[in-house]
């Protein structure tokens, strides 16, 4: 349950240029991290529109506060994830009364693959996991997204979530259990489970 | 019933693959940099609106003073002369000054509509932007009639319970594109 497809952190010179207001340097950082930030916002909120807003606010906040970033205190990735995590939590708190349509309907485009049936089945499964993930409390959801989906280490996730590493471990354990339970409810019984098998003697 | 590990792993793998394929939408970059421009604009606006006119005014004043000093000779210094004090006219001096506290008037203030033009608010309705081929979703809602009245929709008559069934066409951006009332036809017995 891990994915280490996160981009490499930008070098200090690039960060210094961006912090000094160099738009080209900032654009390079933006293109490097846009998908990661958008995916995190989408996984946390389950809504494309909210993910759009979160990504936009994240990069505006990053551009505004980049000069305050201290590379000796935390890695750039941890710093960026901290911003997007705080904005996602704020958005979730604000939109608590609403349930996003994307999660309700699983309205994610199915990419045109080689086998449409397989692609459709995969999209259906992915939609079920996304709905189950959205049912988790935020404190479990964010750690599952950070560690299991974005491949972040426990130490980095602890720095992002501002908790201890042992708390990350226990929350992840509990979150995975809850995720599996929600997924069981959403997905229903396996089709083969309805077939009663009997032991037979040959 | 407990979900088998392999089924859970397959579902998670499908989710992970679907998530990894997600890309930020192309319009996001333009929106981010437009926001950055907008946040940087006040400083530039302050520079152009305040400092540049002040500098121009100072330069004009200095140039005017310099040319004025060169073209006209300096006038002779004026001599100050003391004038004898003159008495005030009697019409300006009241016999007795009475100060009374202003009483709060309880009469409501009536503004003469001819005194100044009332503010005019123009509301313009425009069609929602979006390509015509945008995929839409139909959402059926049961809402109180007052909610529609608050939106300015008075065409839909609520039922006996004060509720209205409506169909909403929701676009990809989550905004409603169109609305219609659900008409339930009663089957005649």
mmCIF file of C-alpha atoms in Angstrom:
data_model
loop_
_atom_site.group_PDB
_atom_site.id
_atom_site.type_symbol
_atom_site.label_atom_id
_atom_site.label_comp_id
_atom_site.label_asym_id
_atom_site.label_seq_id
_atom_site.Cartn_x
_atom_site.Cartn_y
_atom_site.Cartn_z
ATOM 1 C CA UNK A 1 0.000 0.000 0.000
ATOM 2 C CA UNK A 2 2.577 2.540 -0.931
ATOM 3 C CA UNK A 3 3.548 4.752 -3.805
ATOM 4 C CA UNK A 4 6.833 6.577 -3.896
ATOM 5 C CA UNK A 5 6.089 8.613 -7.023
ATOM 6 C CA UNK A 6 6.625 11.942 -5.298
ATOM 7 C CA UNK A 7 8.835 14.392 -7.195
ATOM 8 C CA UNK A 8 12.330 15.166 -6.003
ATOM 9 C CA UNK A 9 12.612 18.286 -3.891
ATOM 10 C CA UNK A 10 13.809 21.431 -5.694
ATOM 11 C CA UNK A 11 17.325 22.616 -4.956
ATOM 12 C CA UNK A 12 18.004 25.491 -2.600
ATOM 13 C CA UNK A 13 19.010 27.889 -5.354
ATOM 14 C CA UNK A 14 15.666 27.401 -7.076
ATOM 15 C CA UNK A 15 13.828 27.884 -3.790
ATOM 16 C CA UNK A 16 15.789 31.060 -3.044
ATOM 17 C CA UNK A 17 14.961 32.463 -6.486
ATOM 18 C CA UNK A 18 11.275 31.662 -6.021
ATOM 19 C CA UNK A 19 11.310 33.157 -2.525
ATOM 20 C CA UNK A 20 12.802 36.339 -3.968
ATOM 21 C CA UNK A 21 9.816 36.636 -6.299
ATOM 22 C CA UNK A 22 11.207 34.968 -9.421
ATOM 23 C CA UNK A 23 8.037 33.832 -11.170
ATOM 24 C CA UNK A 24 9.889 31.505 -13.546
ATOM 25 C CA UNK A 25 11.516 29.627 -10.674
ATOM 26 C CA UNK A 26 8.171 29.406 -8.920
ATOM 27 C CA UNK A 27 6.497 28.139 -12.097
ATOM 28 C CA UNK A 28 9.051 25.345 -12.223
ATOM 29 C CA UNK A 29 8.249 24.359 -8.639
ATOM 30 C CA UNK A 30 4.549 24.589 -9.431
ATOM 31 C CA UNK A 31 4.816 22.227 -12.409
ATOM 32 C CA UNK A 32 6.829 19.811 -10.317
ATOM 33 C CA UNK A 33 4.276 19.605 -7.516
ATOM 34 C CA UNK A 34 0.921 20.511 -9.028
ATOM 35 C CA UNK A 35 -0.304 16.935 -9.450
ATOM 36 C CA UNK A 36 0.796 15.836 -5.988
ATOM 37 C CA UNK A 37 -0.982 18.779 -4.363
ATOM 38 C CA UNK A 38 -4.104 18.316 -6.482
ATOM 39 C CA UNK A 39 -4.223 14.554 -5.813
ATOM 40 C CA UNK A 40 -3.865 15.112 -2.076
ATOM 41 C CA UNK A 41 -6.689 17.654 -2.067
ATOM 42 C CA UNK A 42 -8.878 15.370 -4.146
ATOM 43 C CA UNK A 43 -8.197 12.328 -1.958
ATOM 44 C CA UNK A 44 -8.971 14.333 1.178
ATOM 45 C CA UNK A 45 -12.132 16.062 -0.015
ATOM 46 C CA UNK A 46 -13.445 13.724 -2.715
ATOM 47 C CA UNK A 47 -14.393 16.724 -4.825
ATOM 48 C CA UNK A 48 -12.702 18.047 -7.939
ATOM 49 C CA UNK A 49 -13.896 21.589 -7.306
ATOM 50 C CA UNK A 50 -12.545 21.537 -3.741
ATOM 51 C CA UNK A 51 -9.253 20.043 -4.947
ATOM 52 C CA UNK A 52 -9.012 22.882 -7.483
ATOM 53 C CA UNK A 53 -9.495 25.489 -4.765
ATOM 54 C CA UNK A 54 -7.107 23.801 -2.346
ATOM 55 C CA UNK A 55 -4.349 23.514 -4.941
ATOM 56 C CA UNK A 56 -4.790 27.140 -5.929
ATOM 57 C CA UNK A 57 -4.751 28.387 -2.328
ATOM 58 C CA UNK A 58 -1.754 26.174 -1.537
ATOM 59 C CA UNK A 59 0.429 27.648 -4.263
ATOM 60 C CA UNK A 60 -0.648 31.196 -3.517
ATOM 61 C CA UNK A 61 0.233 30.643 0.167
ATOM 62 C CA UNK A 62 3.510 29.017 -0.843
ATOM 63 C CA UNK A 63 4.486 31.955 -3.044
ATOM 64 C CA UNK A 64 3.565 34.415 -0.301
ATOM 65 C CA UNK A 65 5.347 32.607 2.551
ATOM 66 C CA UNK A 66 8.233 30.895 0.802
ATOM 67 C CA UNK A 67 10.772 33.341 2.224
ATOM 68 C CA UNK A 68 9.822 32.127 5.690
ATOM 69 C CA UNK A 69 10.624 28.511 4.819
ATOM 70 C CA UNK A 70 13.723 27.236 6.623
ATOM 71 C CA UNK A 71 15.320 24.222 4.881
ATOM 72 C CA UNK A 72 17.162 23.274 8.068
ATOM 73 C CA UNK A 73 13.908 22.695 9.948
ATOM 74 C CA UNK A 74 12.002 20.509 7.488
ATOM 75 C CA UNK A 75 12.228 19.252 3.948
ATOM 76 C CA UNK A 76 10.418 21.225 1.281
ATOM 77 C CA UNK A 77 8.034 18.335 0.633
ATOM 78 C CA UNK A 78 7.044 18.192 4.295
ATOM 79 C CA UNK A 79 6.548 21.951 4.312
ATOM 80 C CA UNK A 80 4.354 21.841 1.206
ATOM 81 C CA UNK A 81 2.318 18.893 2.490
ATOM 82 C CA UNK A 82 1.804 20.799 5.725
ATOM 83 C CA UNK A 83 0.247 23.696 3.822
ATOM 84 C CA UNK A 84 -2.014 21.538 1.689
ATOM 85 C CA UNK A 85 -3.003 19.434 4.703
ATOM 86 C CA UNK A 86 -4.041 22.506 6.702
ATOM 87 C CA UNK A 87 -6.016 23.931 3.789
ATOM 88 C CA UNK A 88 -7.698 20.575 3.173
ATOM 89 C CA UNK A 89 -8.749 20.285 6.811
ATOM 90 C CA UNK A 90 -10.064 23.831 6.731
ATOM 91 C CA UNK A 91 -12.049 23.087 3.571
ATOM 92 C CA UNK A 92 -13.450 19.853 5.019
ATOM 93 C CA UNK A 93 -14.509 21.723 8.154
ATOM 94 C CA UNK A 94 -16.223 24.367 6.041
ATOM 95 C CA UNK A 95 -17.972 21.867 3.746
ATOM 96 C CA UNK A 96 -19.015 19.479 6.497
ATOM 97 C CA UNK A 97 -22.687 19.960 5.686
ATOM 98 C CA UNK A 98 -22.239 18.949 2.069
ATOM 99 C CA UNK A 99 -21.434 15.625 0.494
ATOM 100 C CA UNK A 100 -19.523 16.002 -2.766
ATOM 101 C CA UNK A 101 -21.238 14.660 -5.843
ATOM 102 C CA UNK A 102 -18.012 13.051 -7.047
ATOM 103 C CA UNK A 103 -17.997 10.764 -4.034
ATOM 104 C CA UNK A 104 -21.737 10.109 -4.229
ATOM 105 C CA UNK A 105 -21.660 9.052 -7.823
ATOM 106 C CA UNK A 106 -18.055 8.020 -8.272
ATOM 107 C CA UNK A 107 -18.082 10.377 -11.239
ATOM 108 C CA UNK A 108 -14.491 9.955 -12.274
ATOM 109 C CA UNK A 109 -13.666 9.602 -15.933
ATOM 110 C CA UNK A 110 -12.618 6.140 -17.011
ATOM 111 C CA UNK A 111 -9.479 6.365 -19.079
ATOM 112 C CA UNK A 112 -9.719 4.783 -22.469
ATOM 113 C CA UNK A 113 -7.749 1.622 -21.819
ATOM 114 C CA UNK A 114 -7.201 -1.474 -23.879
ATOM 115 C CA UNK A 115 -9.884 -3.492 -22.138
ATOM 116 C CA UNK A 116 -12.965 -1.362 -21.400
ATOM 117 C CA UNK A 117 -14.512 -4.003 -19.132
ATOM 118 C CA UNK A 118 -11.383 -4.186 -17.011
ATOM 119 C CA UNK A 119 -11.079 -0.413 -16.962
ATOM 120 C CA UNK A 120 -14.689 -0.130 -15.862
ATOM 121 C CA UNK A 121 -14.214 -2.711 -13.119
ATOM 122 C CA UNK A 122 -11.084 -0.910 -11.949
ATOM 123 C CA UNK A 123 -12.900 2.416 -11.921
ATOM 124 C CA UNK A 124 -15.739 0.865 -9.950
ATOM 125 C CA UNK A 125 -13.342 -0.568 -7.371
ATOM 126 C CA UNK A 126 -11.455 2.714 -7.156
ATOM 127 C CA UNK A 127 -14.724 4.566 -6.650
ATOM 128 C CA UNK A 128 -15.681 2.205 -3.835
ATOM 129 C CA UNK A 129 -12.334 2.715 -2.094
ATOM 130 C CA UNK A 130 -12.668 6.475 -2.526
ATOM 131 C CA UNK A 131 -16.115 6.412 -0.922
ATOM 132 C CA UNK A 132 -14.828 4.263 1.925
ATOM 133 C CA UNK A 133 -11.877 6.624 2.385
ATOM 134 C CA UNK A 134 -14.202 9.590 2.516
ATOM 135 C CA UNK A 135 -16.139 7.975 5.356
ATOM 136 C CA UNK A 136 -13.042 7.911 7.564
ATOM 137 C CA UNK A 137 -12.457 10.632 10.131
ATOM 138 C CA UNK A 138 -10.000 13.230 8.840
ATOM 139 C CA UNK A 139 -7.222 12.260 11.263
ATOM 140 C CA UNK A 140 -7.149 8.701 9.843
ATOM 141 C CA UNK A 141 -7.809 9.703 6.250
ATOM 142 C CA UNK A 142 -4.914 12.127 6.023
ATOM 143 C CA UNK A 143 -2.409 9.558 7.271
ATOM 144 C CA UNK A 144 -3.635 6.856 4.917
ATOM 145 C CA UNK A 145 -3.357 9.295 2.023
ATOM 146 C CA UNK A 146 0.090 10.478 3.108
ATOM 147 C CA UNK A 147 1.654 7.103 3.903
ATOM 148 C CA UNK A 148 -0.247 4.530 1.862
ATOM 149 C CA UNK A 149 -1.123 6.582 -1.197
ATOM 150 C CA UNK A 150 1.727 9.107 -1.467
ATOM 151 C CA UNK A 151 4.394 6.834 0.022
ATOM 152 C CA UNK A 152 5.511 9.189 2.758
ATOM 153 C CA UNK A 153 7.609 7.843 5.639
ATOM 154 C CA UNK A 154 6.159 7.710 9.146
ATOM 155 C CA UNK A 155 8.604 10.371 10.327
ATOM 156 C CA UNK A 156 7.650 12.787 7.528
ATOM 157 C CA UNK A 157 3.941 12.085 8.030
ATOM 158 C CA UNK A 158 4.398 12.796 11.735
ATOM 159 C CA UNK A 159 5.998 16.140 10.877
ATOM 160 C CA UNK A 160 3.180 17.018 8.472
ATOM 161 C CA UNK A 161 0.410 16.009 10.885
ATOM 162 C CA UNK A 162 2.264 17.487 13.870
ATOM 163 C CA UNK A 163 2.032 14.280 15.920
ATOM 164 C CA UNK A 164 4.525 11.680 17.094
ATOM 165 C CA UNK A 165 5.665 8.746 14.993
ATOM 166 C CA UNK A 166 4.023 6.274 17.360
ATOM 167 C CA UNK A 167 0.742 8.172 16.994
ATOM 168 C CA UNK A 168 1.118 7.868 13.218
ATOM 169 C CA UNK A 169 1.543 4.115 13.565
ATOM 170 C CA UNK A 170 -1.501 3.665 15.803
ATOM 171 C CA UNK A 171 -3.711 5.963 13.706
ATOM 172 C CA UNK A 172 -2.676 4.206 10.525
ATOM 173 C CA UNK A 173 -3.479 0.829 12.035
ATOM 174 C CA UNK A 174 -6.893 1.998 13.173
ATOM 175 C CA UNK A 175 -7.533 3.830 9.914
ATOM 176 C CA UNK A 176 -6.762 0.796 7.776
ATOM 177 C CA UNK A 177 -9.123 -1.310 9.858
ATOM 178 C CA UNK A 178 -11.887 1.245 9.460
ATOM 179 C CA UNK A 179 -11.221 1.581 5.748
ATOM 180 C CA UNK A 180 -11.540 -2.128 5.239
ATOM 181 C CA UNK A 181 -14.752 -2.205 7.267
ATOM 182 C CA UNK A 182 -16.296 0.641 5.273
ATOM 183 C CA UNK A 183 -15.206 -0.978 2.034
ATOM 184 C CA UNK A 184 -16.857 -4.245 3.034
ATOM 185 C CA UNK A 185 -20.108 -2.396 3.608
ATOM 186 C CA UNK A 186 -19.888 -0.454 0.347
ATOM 187 C CA UNK A 187 -18.697 -3.258 -1.907
ATOM 188 C CA UNK A 188 -21.046 -5.852 -0.450
ATOM 189 C CA UNK A 189 -20.386 -9.557 -0.489
ATOM 190 C CA UNK A 190 -18.142 -11.007 -3.159
ATOM 191 C CA UNK A 191 -20.115 -12.545 -6.053
ATOM 192 C CA UNK A 192 -18.571 -15.932 -5.412
ATOM 193 C CA UNK A 193 -19.509 -15.799 -1.738
ATOM 194 C CA UNK A 194 -23.142 -16.411 -2.651
ATOM 195 C CA UNK A 195 -22.274 -19.826 -4.085
ATOM 196 C CA UNK A 196 -22.394 -22.347 -1.303
ATOM 197 C CA UNK A 197 -19.667 -24.909 -1.706
ATOM 198 C CA UNK A 198 -20.019 -28.343 -0.203
ATOM 199 C CA UNK A 199 -17.362 -30.818 0.510
ATOM 200 C CA UNK A 200 -17.729 -33.787 -1.699
ATOM 201 C CA UNK A 201 -16.041 -37.114 -1.656
ATOM 202 C CA UNK A 202 -14.464 -38.341 -4.790
ATOM 203 C CA UNK B 1 -18.451 -10.783 6.608
ATOM 204 C CA UNK B 2 -14.748 -10.100 6.430
ATOM 205 C CA UNK B 3 -13.296 -9.013 3.120
ATOM 206 C CA UNK B 4 -10.523 -11.323 1.889
ATOM 207 C CA UNK B 5 -7.063 -9.826 1.793
ATOM 208 C CA UNK B 6 -6.594 -10.365 -1.919
ATOM 209 C CA UNK B 7 -9.853 -8.594 -2.719
ATOM 210 C CA UNK B 8 -8.952 -5.671 -0.509
ATOM 211 C CA UNK B 9 -5.496 -5.530 -2.062
ATOM 212 C CA UNK B 10 -7.001 -5.565 -5.556
ATOM 213 C CA UNK B 11 -9.396 -2.757 -4.672
ATOM 214 C CA UNK B 12 -6.607 -0.692 -3.141
ATOM 215 C CA UNK B 13 -4.374 -1.299 -6.151
ATOM 216 C CA UNK B 14 -7.165 -0.149 -8.484
ATOM 217 C CA UNK B 15 -7.634 2.960 -6.358
ATOM 218 C CA UNK B 16 -3.902 3.669 -6.262
ATOM 219 C CA UNK B 17 -3.625 3.336 -10.055
ATOM 220 C CA UNK B 18 -6.641 5.566 -10.592
ATOM 221 C CA UNK B 19 -5.218 8.147 -8.191
ATOM 222 C CA UNK B 20 -1.781 8.092 -9.798
ATOM 223 C CA UNK B 21 -3.392 8.805 -13.175
ATOM 224 C CA UNK B 22 -5.037 11.975 -11.896
ATOM 225 C CA UNK B 23 -3.470 15.135 -13.247
ATOM 226 C CA UNK B 24 -4.123 18.661 -12.169
ATOM 227 C CA UNK B 25 -6.537 20.271 -14.648
ATOM 228 C CA UNK B 26 -4.919 22.554 -17.219
ATOM 229 C CA UNK B 27 -6.896 25.601 -16.116
ATOM 230 C CA UNK B 28 -5.361 25.387 -12.636
ATOM 231 C CA UNK B 29 -2.012 26.845 -13.662
ATOM 232 C CA UNK B 30 -3.662 29.878 -15.215
ATOM 233 C CA UNK B 31 -5.818 30.320 -12.109
ATOM 234 C CA UNK B 32 -2.820 30.076 -9.757
ATOM 235 C CA UNK B 33 -0.753 32.621 -11.654
ATOM 236 C CA UNK B 34 -3.729 34.929 -12.055
ATOM 237 C CA UNK B 35 -4.103 34.823 -8.253
ATOM 238 C CA UNK B 36 -0.407 35.582 -7.837
ATOM 239 C CA UNK B 37 -0.722 38.534 -10.219
ATOM 240 C CA UNK B 38 -3.758 39.776 -8.332
ATOM 241 C CA UNK B 39 -1.938 39.529 -4.999
ATOM 242 C CA UNK B 40 1.089 41.374 -6.402
ATOM 243 C CA UNK B 41 -1.002 44.072 -8.058
ATOM 244 C CA UNK B 42 -1.848 46.197 -4.962
ATOM 245 C CA UNK B 43 1.830 47.013 -4.446
ATOM 246 C CA UNK B 44 2.200 48.048 -8.070
ATOM 247 C CA UNK B 45 -1.073 49.926 -7.866
ATOM 248 C CA UNK B 46 0.133 51.781 -4.773
ATOM 249 C CA UNK B 47 3.325 52.688 -6.587
ATOM 250 C CA UNK B 48 1.559 54.008 -9.644
ATOM 251 C CA UNK B 49 -1.308 55.675 -7.817
ATOM 252 C CA UNK B 50 0.524 57.305 -4.937
ATOM 253 C CA UNK B 51 4.248 57.628 -5.370
ATOM 254 C CA UNK B 52 4.420 58.495 -9.066
ATOM 255 C CA UNK B 53 1.863 61.357 -8.905
ATOM 256 C CA UNK B 54 3.568 62.666 -5.764
ATOM 257 C CA UNK B 55 6.943 62.610 -7.470
ATOM 258 C CA UNK B 56 5.507 64.286 -10.564
ATOM 259 C CA UNK B 57 3.812 66.971 -8.468
ATOM 260 C CA UNK B 58 7.026 67.624 -6.559
ATOM 261 C CA UNK B 59 9.009 67.911 -9.793
ATOM 262 C CA UNK B 60 6.477 70.336 -11.287
ATOM 263 C CA UNK B 61 6.470 72.446 -8.126
ATOM 264 C CA UNK B 62 10.254 72.609 -8.047
ATOM 265 C CA UNK B 63 10.463 73.510 -11.733
ATOM 266 C CA UNK B 64 7.801 76.190 -11.345
ATOM 267 C CA UNK B 65 9.565 77.672 -8.333
ATOM 268 C CA UNK B 66 12.903 77.674 -10.133
ATOM 269 C CA UNK B 67 11.550 79.338 -13.307
ATOM 270 C CA UNK B 68 9.526 81.786 -11.266
ATOM 271 C CA UNK B 69 12.580 82.805 -9.281
ATOM 272 C CA UNK B 70 14.561 83.397 -12.465
ATOM 273 C CA UNK B 71 11.923 85.340 -14.432
ATOM 274 C CA UNK B 72 10.691 87.657 -11.649
ATOM 275 C CA UNK B 73 13.014 89.655 -9.392
ATOM 276 C CA UNK B 74 12.560 89.185 -5.736
ATOM 277 C CA UNK B 75 9.988 91.675 -4.341
ATOM 278 C CA UNK B 76 10.953 94.126 -1.687
ATOM 279 C CA UNK B 77 10.288 92.867 1.819
ATOM 280 C CA UNK B 78 7.012 94.071 3.311
ATOM 281 C CA UNK B 79 7.065 96.175 6.399
ATOM 282 C CA UNK B 80 4.786 95.122 9.178
ATOM 283 C CA UNK B 81 2.704 97.944 10.607
ATOM 284 C CA UNK B 82 0.578 97.713 13.698
ATOM 285 C CA UNK B 83 -3.099 98.670 13.174
ATOM 286 C CA UNK B 84 -5.241 100.203 15.928
ATOM 287 C CA UNK B 85 -7.849 97.816 17.358
ATOM 288 C CA UNK B 86 -11.329 98.372 15.880
ATOM 289 C CA UNK B 87 -14.576 97.591 17.763
ATOM 290 C CA UNK B 88 -16.813 94.822 16.414
ATOM 291 C CA UNK B 89 -20.091 95.922 14.759
ATOM 292 C CA UNK B 90 -22.946 95.788 17.263
ATOM 293 C CA UNK B 91 -25.032 93.538 15.009
ATOM 294 C CA UNK B 92 -22.497 90.767 15.473
ATOM 295 C CA UNK B 93 -22.438 90.940 19.274
ATOM 296 C CA UNK B 94 -25.518 89.247 20.846
ATOM 297 C CA UNK B 95 -26.990 90.643 24.039
ATOM 298 C CA UNK B 96 -27.154 87.284 25.747
ATOM 299 C CA UNK B 97 -25.827 83.954 24.661
ATOM 300 C CA UNK B 98 -28.019 81.037 25.627
ATOM 301 C CA UNK B 99 -26.748 77.517 25.095
ATOM 302 C CA UNK B 100 -29.343 74.763 25.170
ATOM 303 C CA UNK B 101 -28.661 71.099 24.809
ATOM 304 C CA UNK B 102 -29.884 69.661 21.564
ATOM 305 C CA UNK B 103 -32.793 67.336 22.161
ATOM 306 C CA UNK B 104 -32.909 64.040 20.347
ATOM 307 C CA UNK B 105 -35.772 64.136 17.959
ATOM 308 C CA UNK B 106 -38.004 61.133 18.003
ATOM 309 C CA UNK B 107 -39.516 61.962 14.660
ATOM 310 C CA UNK B 108 -38.209 59.557 12.020
ATOM 311 C CA UNK B 109 -36.065 61.151 9.414
ATOM 312 C CA UNK B 110 -37.730 61.404 6.038
ATOM 313 C CA UNK B 111 -35.411 61.648 3.103
ATOM 314 C CA UNK B 112 -36.690 63.665 0.235
ATOM 315 C CA UNK B 113 -36.326 61.429 -2.805
ATOM 316 C CA UNK B 114 -35.660 64.487 -4.918
ATOM 317 C CA UNK B 115 -32.759 65.504 -2.705
ATOM 318 C CA UNK B 116 -30.371 62.969 -4.160
ATOM 319 C CA UNK B 117 -30.602 60.135 -6.620
ATOM 320 C CA UNK B 118 -31.450 56.815 -4.972
ATOM 321 C CA UNK B 119 -28.871 54.059 -5.550
ATOM 322 C CA UNK B 120 -29.746 51.855 -8.457
ATOM 323 C CA UNK B 121 -28.745 48.188 -8.403
ATOM 324 C CA UNK B 122 -28.773 46.418 -11.697
ATOM 325 C CA UNK B 123 -28.820 42.644 -11.709
ATOM 326 C CA UNK B 124 -27.869 40.943 -14.902
ATOM 327 C CA UNK B 125 -28.465 37.302 -15.552
ATOM 328 C CA UNK B 126 -26.039 35.557 -17.800
ATOM 329 C CA UNK B 127 -25.925 31.967 -19.003
ATOM 330 C CA UNK B 128 -23.454 29.768 -17.156
ATOM 331 C CA UNK B 129 -20.186 29.387 -19.028
ATOM 332 C CA UNK B 130 -19.252 25.946 -20.218
ATOM 333 C CA UNK B 131 -19.044 23.973 -23.395
ATOM 334 C CA UNK B 132 -22.304 22.478 -24.615
ATOM 335 C CA UNK B 133 -20.783 19.000 -24.579
ATOM 336 C CA UNK B 134 -20.102 19.128 -20.859
ATOM 337 C CA UNK B 135 -21.302 15.974 -19.081
ATOM 338 C CA UNK B 136 -24.175 16.796 -16.767
ATOM 339 C CA UNK B 137 -25.716 14.972 -13.867
ATOM 340 C CA UNK B 138 -29.364 14.975 -12.987
ATOM 341 C CA UNK B 139 -30.112 15.408 -9.287
ATOM 342 C CA UNK B 140 -33.637 15.265 -7.950
ATOM 343 C CA UNK B 141 -34.324 17.361 -4.869
ATOM 344 C CA UNK B 142 -37.282 17.970 -2.606
ATOM 345 C CA UNK B 143 -36.968 21.456 -1.185
ATOM 346 C CA UNK B 144 -39.282 23.834 0.689
ATOM 347 C CA UNK B 145 -41.070 26.316 -1.531
ATOM 348 C CA UNK B 146 -39.678 29.165 0.573
ATOM 349 C CA UNK B 147 -36.177 28.154 -0.447
ATOM 350 C CA UNK B 148 -37.050 28.716 -4.089
ATOM 351 C CA UNK B 149 -38.829 31.945 -3.245
ATOM 352 C CA UNK B 150 -35.642 33.123 -1.545
ATOM 353 C CA UNK B 151 -33.833 32.452 -4.812
ATOM 354 C CA UNK B 152 -36.391 34.488 -6.688
ATOM 355 C CA UNK B 153 -38.118 31.532 -8.333
ATOM 356 C CA UNK B 154 -41.841 31.994 -8.033
ATOM 357 C CA UNK B 155 -43.014 29.822 -10.880
ATOM 358 C CA UNK B 156 -43.071 26.571 -8.952
ATOM 359 C CA UNK B 157 -46.088 26.108 -6.753
ATOM 360 C CA UNK B 158 -45.434 24.023 -3.654
ATOM 361 C CA UNK B 159 -47.630 21.118 -2.686
ATOM 362 C CA UNK B 160 -49.849 20.931 0.398
ATOM 363 C CA UNK B 161 -46.801 20.331 2.620
ATOM 364 C CA UNK B 162 -45.070 23.371 1.141
ATOM 365 C CA UNK B 163 -42.484 21.272 -0.686
ATOM 366 C CA UNK B 164 -41.413 21.337 -4.323
ATOM 367 C CA UNK B 165 -39.795 18.475 -6.237
ATOM 368 C CA UNK B 166 -37.216 19.791 -8.687
ATOM 369 C CA UNK B 167 -34.686 18.310 -11.054
ATOM 370 C CA UNK B 168 -31.299 19.997 -11.159
ATOM 371 C CA UNK B 169 -28.795 19.603 -13.953
ATOM 372 C CA UNK B 170 -25.400 19.837 -12.301
ATOM 373 C CA UNK B 171 -22.292 20.466 -14.354
ATOM 374 C CA UNK B 172 -18.801 19.139 -13.877
ATOM 375 C CA UNK B 173 -17.872 22.188 -11.824
ATOM 376 C CA UNK B 174 -20.614 21.355 -9.304
ATOM 377 C CA UNK B 175 -22.782 24.299 -10.299
ATOM 378 C CA UNK B 176 -26.429 23.895 -11.270
ATOM 379 C CA UNK B 177 -27.020 24.559 -14.954
ATOM 380 C CA UNK B 178 -30.749 24.170 -15.233
ATOM 381 C CA UNK B 179 -33.764 23.446 -13.098
ATOM 382 C CA UNK B 180 -37.231 22.103 -13.736
ATOM 383 C CA UNK B 181 -40.177 21.077 -11.643
ATOM 384 C CA UNK B 182 -41.017 17.421 -11.365
ATOM 385 C CA UNK B 183 -44.567 16.876 -12.408
ATOM 386 C CA UNK B 184 -46.064 13.723 -10.963
ATOM 387 C CA UNK B 185 -48.954 12.480 -13.013
ATOM 388 C CA UNK B 186 -51.644 10.764 -10.971
ATOM 389 C CA UNK B 187 -52.918 7.592 -12.468
ATOM 390 C CA UNK B 188 -56.627 7.735 -12.894
ATOM 391 C CA UNK B 189 -58.345 4.845 -11.238
#
